[in-house]
Coordinates of C-alpha atoms and ligand atoms in Angstrom, one line a residue:
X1 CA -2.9 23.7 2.8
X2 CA -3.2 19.8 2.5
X3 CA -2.3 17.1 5.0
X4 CA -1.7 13.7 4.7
X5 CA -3.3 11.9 7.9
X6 CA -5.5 9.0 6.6
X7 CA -5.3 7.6 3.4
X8 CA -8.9 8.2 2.4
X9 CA -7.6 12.1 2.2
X10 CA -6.3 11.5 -1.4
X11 CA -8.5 10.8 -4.5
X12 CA -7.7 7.5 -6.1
X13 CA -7.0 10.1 -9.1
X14 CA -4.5 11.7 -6.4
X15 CA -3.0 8.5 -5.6
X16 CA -2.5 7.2 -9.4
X17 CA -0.8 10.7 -10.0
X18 CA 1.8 10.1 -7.2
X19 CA 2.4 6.6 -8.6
X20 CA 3.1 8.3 -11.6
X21 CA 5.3 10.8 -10.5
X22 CA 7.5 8.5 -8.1
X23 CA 7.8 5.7 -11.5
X24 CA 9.2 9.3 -13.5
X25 CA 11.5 9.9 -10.4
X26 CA 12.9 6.4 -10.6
X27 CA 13.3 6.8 -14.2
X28 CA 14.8 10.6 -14.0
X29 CA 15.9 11.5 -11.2
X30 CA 18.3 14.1 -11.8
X31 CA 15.3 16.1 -13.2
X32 CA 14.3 16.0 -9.6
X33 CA 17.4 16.8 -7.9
X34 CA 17.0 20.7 -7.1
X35 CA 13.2 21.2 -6.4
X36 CA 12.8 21.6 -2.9
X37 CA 16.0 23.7 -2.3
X38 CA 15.3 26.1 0.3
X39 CA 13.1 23.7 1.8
X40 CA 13.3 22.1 5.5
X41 CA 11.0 18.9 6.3
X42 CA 11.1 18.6 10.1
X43 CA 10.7 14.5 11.1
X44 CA 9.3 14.4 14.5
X45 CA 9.7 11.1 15.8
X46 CA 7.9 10.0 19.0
X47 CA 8.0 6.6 18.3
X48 CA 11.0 4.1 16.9
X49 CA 11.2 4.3 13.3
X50 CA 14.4 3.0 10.8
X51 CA 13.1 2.9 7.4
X52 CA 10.0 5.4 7.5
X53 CA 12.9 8.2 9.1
X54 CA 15.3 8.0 7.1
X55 CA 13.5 7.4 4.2
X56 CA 11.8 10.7 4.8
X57 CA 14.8 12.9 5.3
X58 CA 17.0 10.4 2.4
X59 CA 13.5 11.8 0.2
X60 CA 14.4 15.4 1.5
X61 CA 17.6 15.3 0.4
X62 CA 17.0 14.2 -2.7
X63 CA 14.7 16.7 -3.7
X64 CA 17.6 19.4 -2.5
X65 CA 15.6 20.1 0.4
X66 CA 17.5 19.8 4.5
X67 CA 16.1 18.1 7.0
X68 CA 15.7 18.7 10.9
X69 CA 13.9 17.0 13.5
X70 CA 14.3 14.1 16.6
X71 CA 14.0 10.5 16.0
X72 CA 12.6 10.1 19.8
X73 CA 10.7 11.4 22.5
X74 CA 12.7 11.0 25.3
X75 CA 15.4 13.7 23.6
X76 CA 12.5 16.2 22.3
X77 CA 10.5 18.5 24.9
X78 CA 7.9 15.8 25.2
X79 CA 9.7 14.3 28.0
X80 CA 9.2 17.7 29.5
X81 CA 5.7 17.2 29.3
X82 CA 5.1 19.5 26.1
X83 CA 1.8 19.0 24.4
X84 CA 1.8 17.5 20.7
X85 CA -0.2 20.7 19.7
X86 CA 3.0 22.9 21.1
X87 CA 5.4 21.0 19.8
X88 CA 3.6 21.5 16.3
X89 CA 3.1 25.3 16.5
X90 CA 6.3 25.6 17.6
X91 CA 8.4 23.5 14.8
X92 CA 6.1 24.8 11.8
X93 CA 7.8 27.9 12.7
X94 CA 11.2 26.3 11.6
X95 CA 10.2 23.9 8.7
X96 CA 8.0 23.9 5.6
X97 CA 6.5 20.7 6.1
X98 CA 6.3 17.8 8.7
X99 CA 6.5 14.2 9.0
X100 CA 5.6 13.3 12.3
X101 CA 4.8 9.4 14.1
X102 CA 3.5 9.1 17.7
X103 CA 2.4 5.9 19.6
X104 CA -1.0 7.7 20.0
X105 CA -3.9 7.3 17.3
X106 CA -5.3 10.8 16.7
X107 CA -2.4 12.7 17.5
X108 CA -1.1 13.9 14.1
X109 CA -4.7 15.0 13.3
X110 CA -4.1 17.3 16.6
X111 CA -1.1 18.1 15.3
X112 CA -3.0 19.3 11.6
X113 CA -4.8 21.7 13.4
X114 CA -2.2 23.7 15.0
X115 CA 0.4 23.7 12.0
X116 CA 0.8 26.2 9.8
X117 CA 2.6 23.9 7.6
X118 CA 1.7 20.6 6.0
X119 CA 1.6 17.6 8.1
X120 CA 2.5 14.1 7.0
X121 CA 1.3 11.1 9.3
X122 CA 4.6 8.4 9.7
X123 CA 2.2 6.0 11.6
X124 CA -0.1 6.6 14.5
X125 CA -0.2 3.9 16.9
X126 CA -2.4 1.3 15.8
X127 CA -4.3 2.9 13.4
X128 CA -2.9 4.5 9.8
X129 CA -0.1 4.6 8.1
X130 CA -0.5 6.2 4.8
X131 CA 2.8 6.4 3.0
X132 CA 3.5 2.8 3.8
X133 CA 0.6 2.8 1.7
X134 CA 1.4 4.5 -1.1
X135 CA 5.3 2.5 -0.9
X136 CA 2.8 -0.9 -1.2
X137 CA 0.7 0.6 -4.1
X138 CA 3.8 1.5 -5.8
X139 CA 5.6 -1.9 -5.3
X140 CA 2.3 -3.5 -6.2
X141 CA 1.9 -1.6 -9.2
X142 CA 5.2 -2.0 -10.6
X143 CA 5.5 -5.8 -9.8
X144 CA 2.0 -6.3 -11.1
X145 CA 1.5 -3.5 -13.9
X146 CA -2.1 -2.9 -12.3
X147 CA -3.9 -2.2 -9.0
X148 CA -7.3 -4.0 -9.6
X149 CA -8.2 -7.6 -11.0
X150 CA -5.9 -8.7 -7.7
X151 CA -6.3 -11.4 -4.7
X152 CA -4.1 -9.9 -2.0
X153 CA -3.6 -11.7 1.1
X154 CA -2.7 -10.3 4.6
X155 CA -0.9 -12.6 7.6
X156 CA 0.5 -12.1 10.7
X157 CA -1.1 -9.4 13.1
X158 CA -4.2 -7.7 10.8
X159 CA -5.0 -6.2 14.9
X160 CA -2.4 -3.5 15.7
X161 CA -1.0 -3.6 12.3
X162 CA -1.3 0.2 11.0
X163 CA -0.1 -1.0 7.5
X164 CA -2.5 -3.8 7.1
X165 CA -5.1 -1.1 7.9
X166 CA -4.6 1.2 5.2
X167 CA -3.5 -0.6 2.3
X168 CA -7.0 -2.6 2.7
X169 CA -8.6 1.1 3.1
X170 CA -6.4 2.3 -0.2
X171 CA -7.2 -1.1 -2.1
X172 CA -10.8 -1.4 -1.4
X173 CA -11.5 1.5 -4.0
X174 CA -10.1 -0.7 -7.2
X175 CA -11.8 -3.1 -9.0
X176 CA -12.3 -6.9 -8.8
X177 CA -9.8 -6.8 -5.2
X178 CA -10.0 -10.1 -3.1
X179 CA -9.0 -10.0 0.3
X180 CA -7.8 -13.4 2.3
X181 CA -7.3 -12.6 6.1
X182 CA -4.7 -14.6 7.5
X183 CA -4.3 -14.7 11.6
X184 CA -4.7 -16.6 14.9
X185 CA -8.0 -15.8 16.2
X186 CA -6.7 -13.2 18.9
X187 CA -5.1 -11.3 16.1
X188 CA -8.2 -10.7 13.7
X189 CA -8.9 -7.6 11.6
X190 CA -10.8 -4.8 13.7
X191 CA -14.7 -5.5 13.0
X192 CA -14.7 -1.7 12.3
X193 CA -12.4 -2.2 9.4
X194 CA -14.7 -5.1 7.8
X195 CA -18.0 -3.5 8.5
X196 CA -16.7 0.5 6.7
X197 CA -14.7 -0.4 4.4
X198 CA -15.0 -4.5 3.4
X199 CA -18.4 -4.5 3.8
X200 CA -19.4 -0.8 2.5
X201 CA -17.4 -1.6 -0.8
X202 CA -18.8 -4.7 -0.9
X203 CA -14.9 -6.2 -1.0
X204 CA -14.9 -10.1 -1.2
X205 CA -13.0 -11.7 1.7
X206 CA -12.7 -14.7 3.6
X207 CA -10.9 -15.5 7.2
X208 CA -8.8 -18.0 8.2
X209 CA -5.7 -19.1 10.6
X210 CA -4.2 -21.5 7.8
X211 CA -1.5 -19.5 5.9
X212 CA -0.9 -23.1 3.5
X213 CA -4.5 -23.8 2.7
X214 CA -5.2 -20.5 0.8
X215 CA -1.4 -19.8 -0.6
X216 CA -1.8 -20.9 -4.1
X217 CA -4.8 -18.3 -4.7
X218 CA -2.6 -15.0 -3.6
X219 CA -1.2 -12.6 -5.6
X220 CA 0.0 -11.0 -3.4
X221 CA 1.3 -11.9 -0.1
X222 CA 1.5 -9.0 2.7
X223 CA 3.8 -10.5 6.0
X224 CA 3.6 -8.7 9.1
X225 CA 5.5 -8.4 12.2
X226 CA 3.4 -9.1 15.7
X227 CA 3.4 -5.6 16.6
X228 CA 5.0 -6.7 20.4
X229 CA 4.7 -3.1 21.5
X230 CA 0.8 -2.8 21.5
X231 CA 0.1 -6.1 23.7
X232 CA -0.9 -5.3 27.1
X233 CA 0.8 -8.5 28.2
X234 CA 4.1 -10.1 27.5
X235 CA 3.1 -14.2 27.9
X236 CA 0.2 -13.3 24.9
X237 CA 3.0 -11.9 22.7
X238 CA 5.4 -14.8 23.7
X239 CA 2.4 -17.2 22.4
X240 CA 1.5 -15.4 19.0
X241 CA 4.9 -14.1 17.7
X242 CA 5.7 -17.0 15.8
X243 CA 1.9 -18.0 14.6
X244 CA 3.2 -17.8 10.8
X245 CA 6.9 -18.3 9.9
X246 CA 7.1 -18.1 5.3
X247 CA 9.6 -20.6 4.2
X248 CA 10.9 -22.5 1.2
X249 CA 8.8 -25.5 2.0
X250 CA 5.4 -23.1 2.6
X251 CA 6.2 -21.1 -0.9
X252 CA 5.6 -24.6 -3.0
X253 CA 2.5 -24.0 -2.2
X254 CA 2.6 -20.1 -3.9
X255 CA 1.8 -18.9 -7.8
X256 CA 5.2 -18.8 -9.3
X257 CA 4.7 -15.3 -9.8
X258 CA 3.2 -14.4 -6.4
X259 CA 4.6 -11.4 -5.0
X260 CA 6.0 -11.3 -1.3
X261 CA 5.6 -7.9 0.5
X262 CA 6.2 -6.8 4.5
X263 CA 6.7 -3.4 5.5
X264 CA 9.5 -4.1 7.8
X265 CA 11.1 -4.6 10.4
X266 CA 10.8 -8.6 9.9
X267 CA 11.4 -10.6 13.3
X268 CA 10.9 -14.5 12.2
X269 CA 7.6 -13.9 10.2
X270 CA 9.9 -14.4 6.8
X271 CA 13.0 -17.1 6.9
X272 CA 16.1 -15.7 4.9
X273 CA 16.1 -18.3 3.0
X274 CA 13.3 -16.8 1.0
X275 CA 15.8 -13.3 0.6
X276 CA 16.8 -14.7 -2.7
X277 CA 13.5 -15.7 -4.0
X278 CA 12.6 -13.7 -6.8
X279 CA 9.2 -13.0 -5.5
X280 CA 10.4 -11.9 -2.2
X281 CA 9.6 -7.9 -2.7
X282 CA 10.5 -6.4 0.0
X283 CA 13.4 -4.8 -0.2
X284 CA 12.7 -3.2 -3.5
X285 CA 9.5 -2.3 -1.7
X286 CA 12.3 -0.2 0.8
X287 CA 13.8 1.5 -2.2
X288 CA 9.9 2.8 -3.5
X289 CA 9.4 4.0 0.0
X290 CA 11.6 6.8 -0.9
X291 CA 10.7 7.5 -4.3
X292 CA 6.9 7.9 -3.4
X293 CA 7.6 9.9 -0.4
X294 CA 9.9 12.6 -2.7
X295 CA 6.4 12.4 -4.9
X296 CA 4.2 13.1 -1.8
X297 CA 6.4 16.1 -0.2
X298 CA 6.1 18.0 -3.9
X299 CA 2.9 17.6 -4.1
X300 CA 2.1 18.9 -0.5
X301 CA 4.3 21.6 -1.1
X302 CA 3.0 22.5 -4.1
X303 CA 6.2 22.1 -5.9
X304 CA 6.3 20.7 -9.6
X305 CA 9.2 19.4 -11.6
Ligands
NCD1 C1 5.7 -0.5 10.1 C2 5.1 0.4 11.1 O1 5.9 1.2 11.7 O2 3.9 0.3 11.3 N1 7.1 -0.2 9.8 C3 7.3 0.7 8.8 O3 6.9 1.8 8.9 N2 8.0 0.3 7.7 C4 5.5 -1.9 10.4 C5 6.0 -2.5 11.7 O4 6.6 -1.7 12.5 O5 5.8 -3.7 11.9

């Protein structure tokens, strides 16, 4: 039985297949329309979620699967004062397969070792968040036609942001990938990301605070939200939240085919002004959330087409 907790527990091989499988699902759906019948993903949800959610259980659905689950903790058992390891054992009795996000890092690897079915990590607190991942490779890989030969830059808060951490993790294993870090000072990259993975892969990348001064070199342009909930104090969020702000007048100074991705939700970090743009990626980047997840729930239930 497979999980998927950490990125790094799919072969880039893996990966490339589900990229593949997710671009024949966009093509043919209908081919895909009856496979999981039968099937129930459970979405355990102790932590506020819109897109990763419903784009789970919209994935389900279209795979012929049904869907059960919570979408927070205050209405599951938790509240009680259930353990994550009980709440597991006792919902892999009732589904085939579960996507589960929690606000502390580690817990869906608890969770792996209690289930008896295959457990999907939605995003564990600040750490991982592996099928944002593969959405962003997929978005990359269909706006770029290529995963390697790329100079992708990250802005906004490269700290707590789970999504920032493993698409560098996922990227750092293709060729010729430049990495710009883009951040106030408080909000840096964790040194344990540069030193295993940068650094071991011998990634290029460079630091900086100034979003304008290293535009016109992206690629690729990953916005994030300041990730208000993991700040142990509200005047430091008050002062960072609007560090970086992407609008018309800061995009003269992109590639005119630089590509704009954020995992969502946006607060200010990208005006809507930029919505039209037609490198603004985002929402597409939405739609290939569910189209990779439908690939990643067949493959972890061993299910083929
Ligand atoms: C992200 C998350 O939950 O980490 N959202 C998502 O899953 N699309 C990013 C965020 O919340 O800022």
């Amino acid at each position: 039985m497979r999980h998927l907790l950490d990125i790094v527990d799919l072969t880039t091989e893996e990966i490339d297949e589900l990229l593949d499988t997710a671009d024949d699902i966009i093509a043919n759906p209908d081919k895909y329309r009856d496979i999981c019948k039968y099937k129930k993903l459970a979405t355990l949800f102790f932590e506020p979620s819109t897109r990763t959610r419903l784009s789970f259980e919209s994935a389900m659905l279209s795979l012929g699967g049904s869907v059960l689950g919570f979408s927070e903790a205050s209405s599951s058992s938790a509240s009680k004062g259930e353990s994550v390891a009980d709440t597991i054992r006792v919902v892999s009795c009732y589904s085939d397969i579960i996507a589960m996000r929690h606000p502390k890092e580690g817990a869906p690897l608890v969770a792996s070792m209690k289930s008896a079915v295959p457990i999907i990590n939605a995003g564990d607190g600040g750490h991982n968040h592996p099928t944002q991942t593969l959405t962003d490779l997929l978005t990359i890989r269909r706006e770029k036609g290529r995963l390697h030969d790329l100079t992708v830059g990250f802005c906004g808060d490269l700290k707590f942001g789970r999504t920032v951490h493993s698409l560098i993790s996922a990227l750092s294993r293709y060729e010729n990938i430049n990495i710009v870090l883009i951040s106030p000072d408080e909000l840096k990259l964790p040194s344990y990301i540069k030193k295993d993975v940068l650094i071991k892969n011998g990634i290029t990348y460079e630091q900086t605070t100034d979003l304008c001064a290293v535009m016109g070199k992206l690629d690729i342009l990953y916005m994030t939200r300041v990730q208000q909930e993991r700040f142990f104090n509200e005047a430091d969020y008050i002062r960072l939240k609007d560090s970086y702000i992407l609008d018309r007048e800061k995009m003269e100074y992109a590639k005119k085919d630089m590509c704009i991705l954020h995992p969502l939700p946006r607060v200010n970090e990208i005006s809507t002004e930029i919505d039209d743009d037609p490198r603004a990626c985002y929402f597409k980047q939405v739609a290939n959330g569910k189209n990779v997840r439908m690939a990643l729930i067949m493959k972890l239930l061993e299910v083929q087409a």
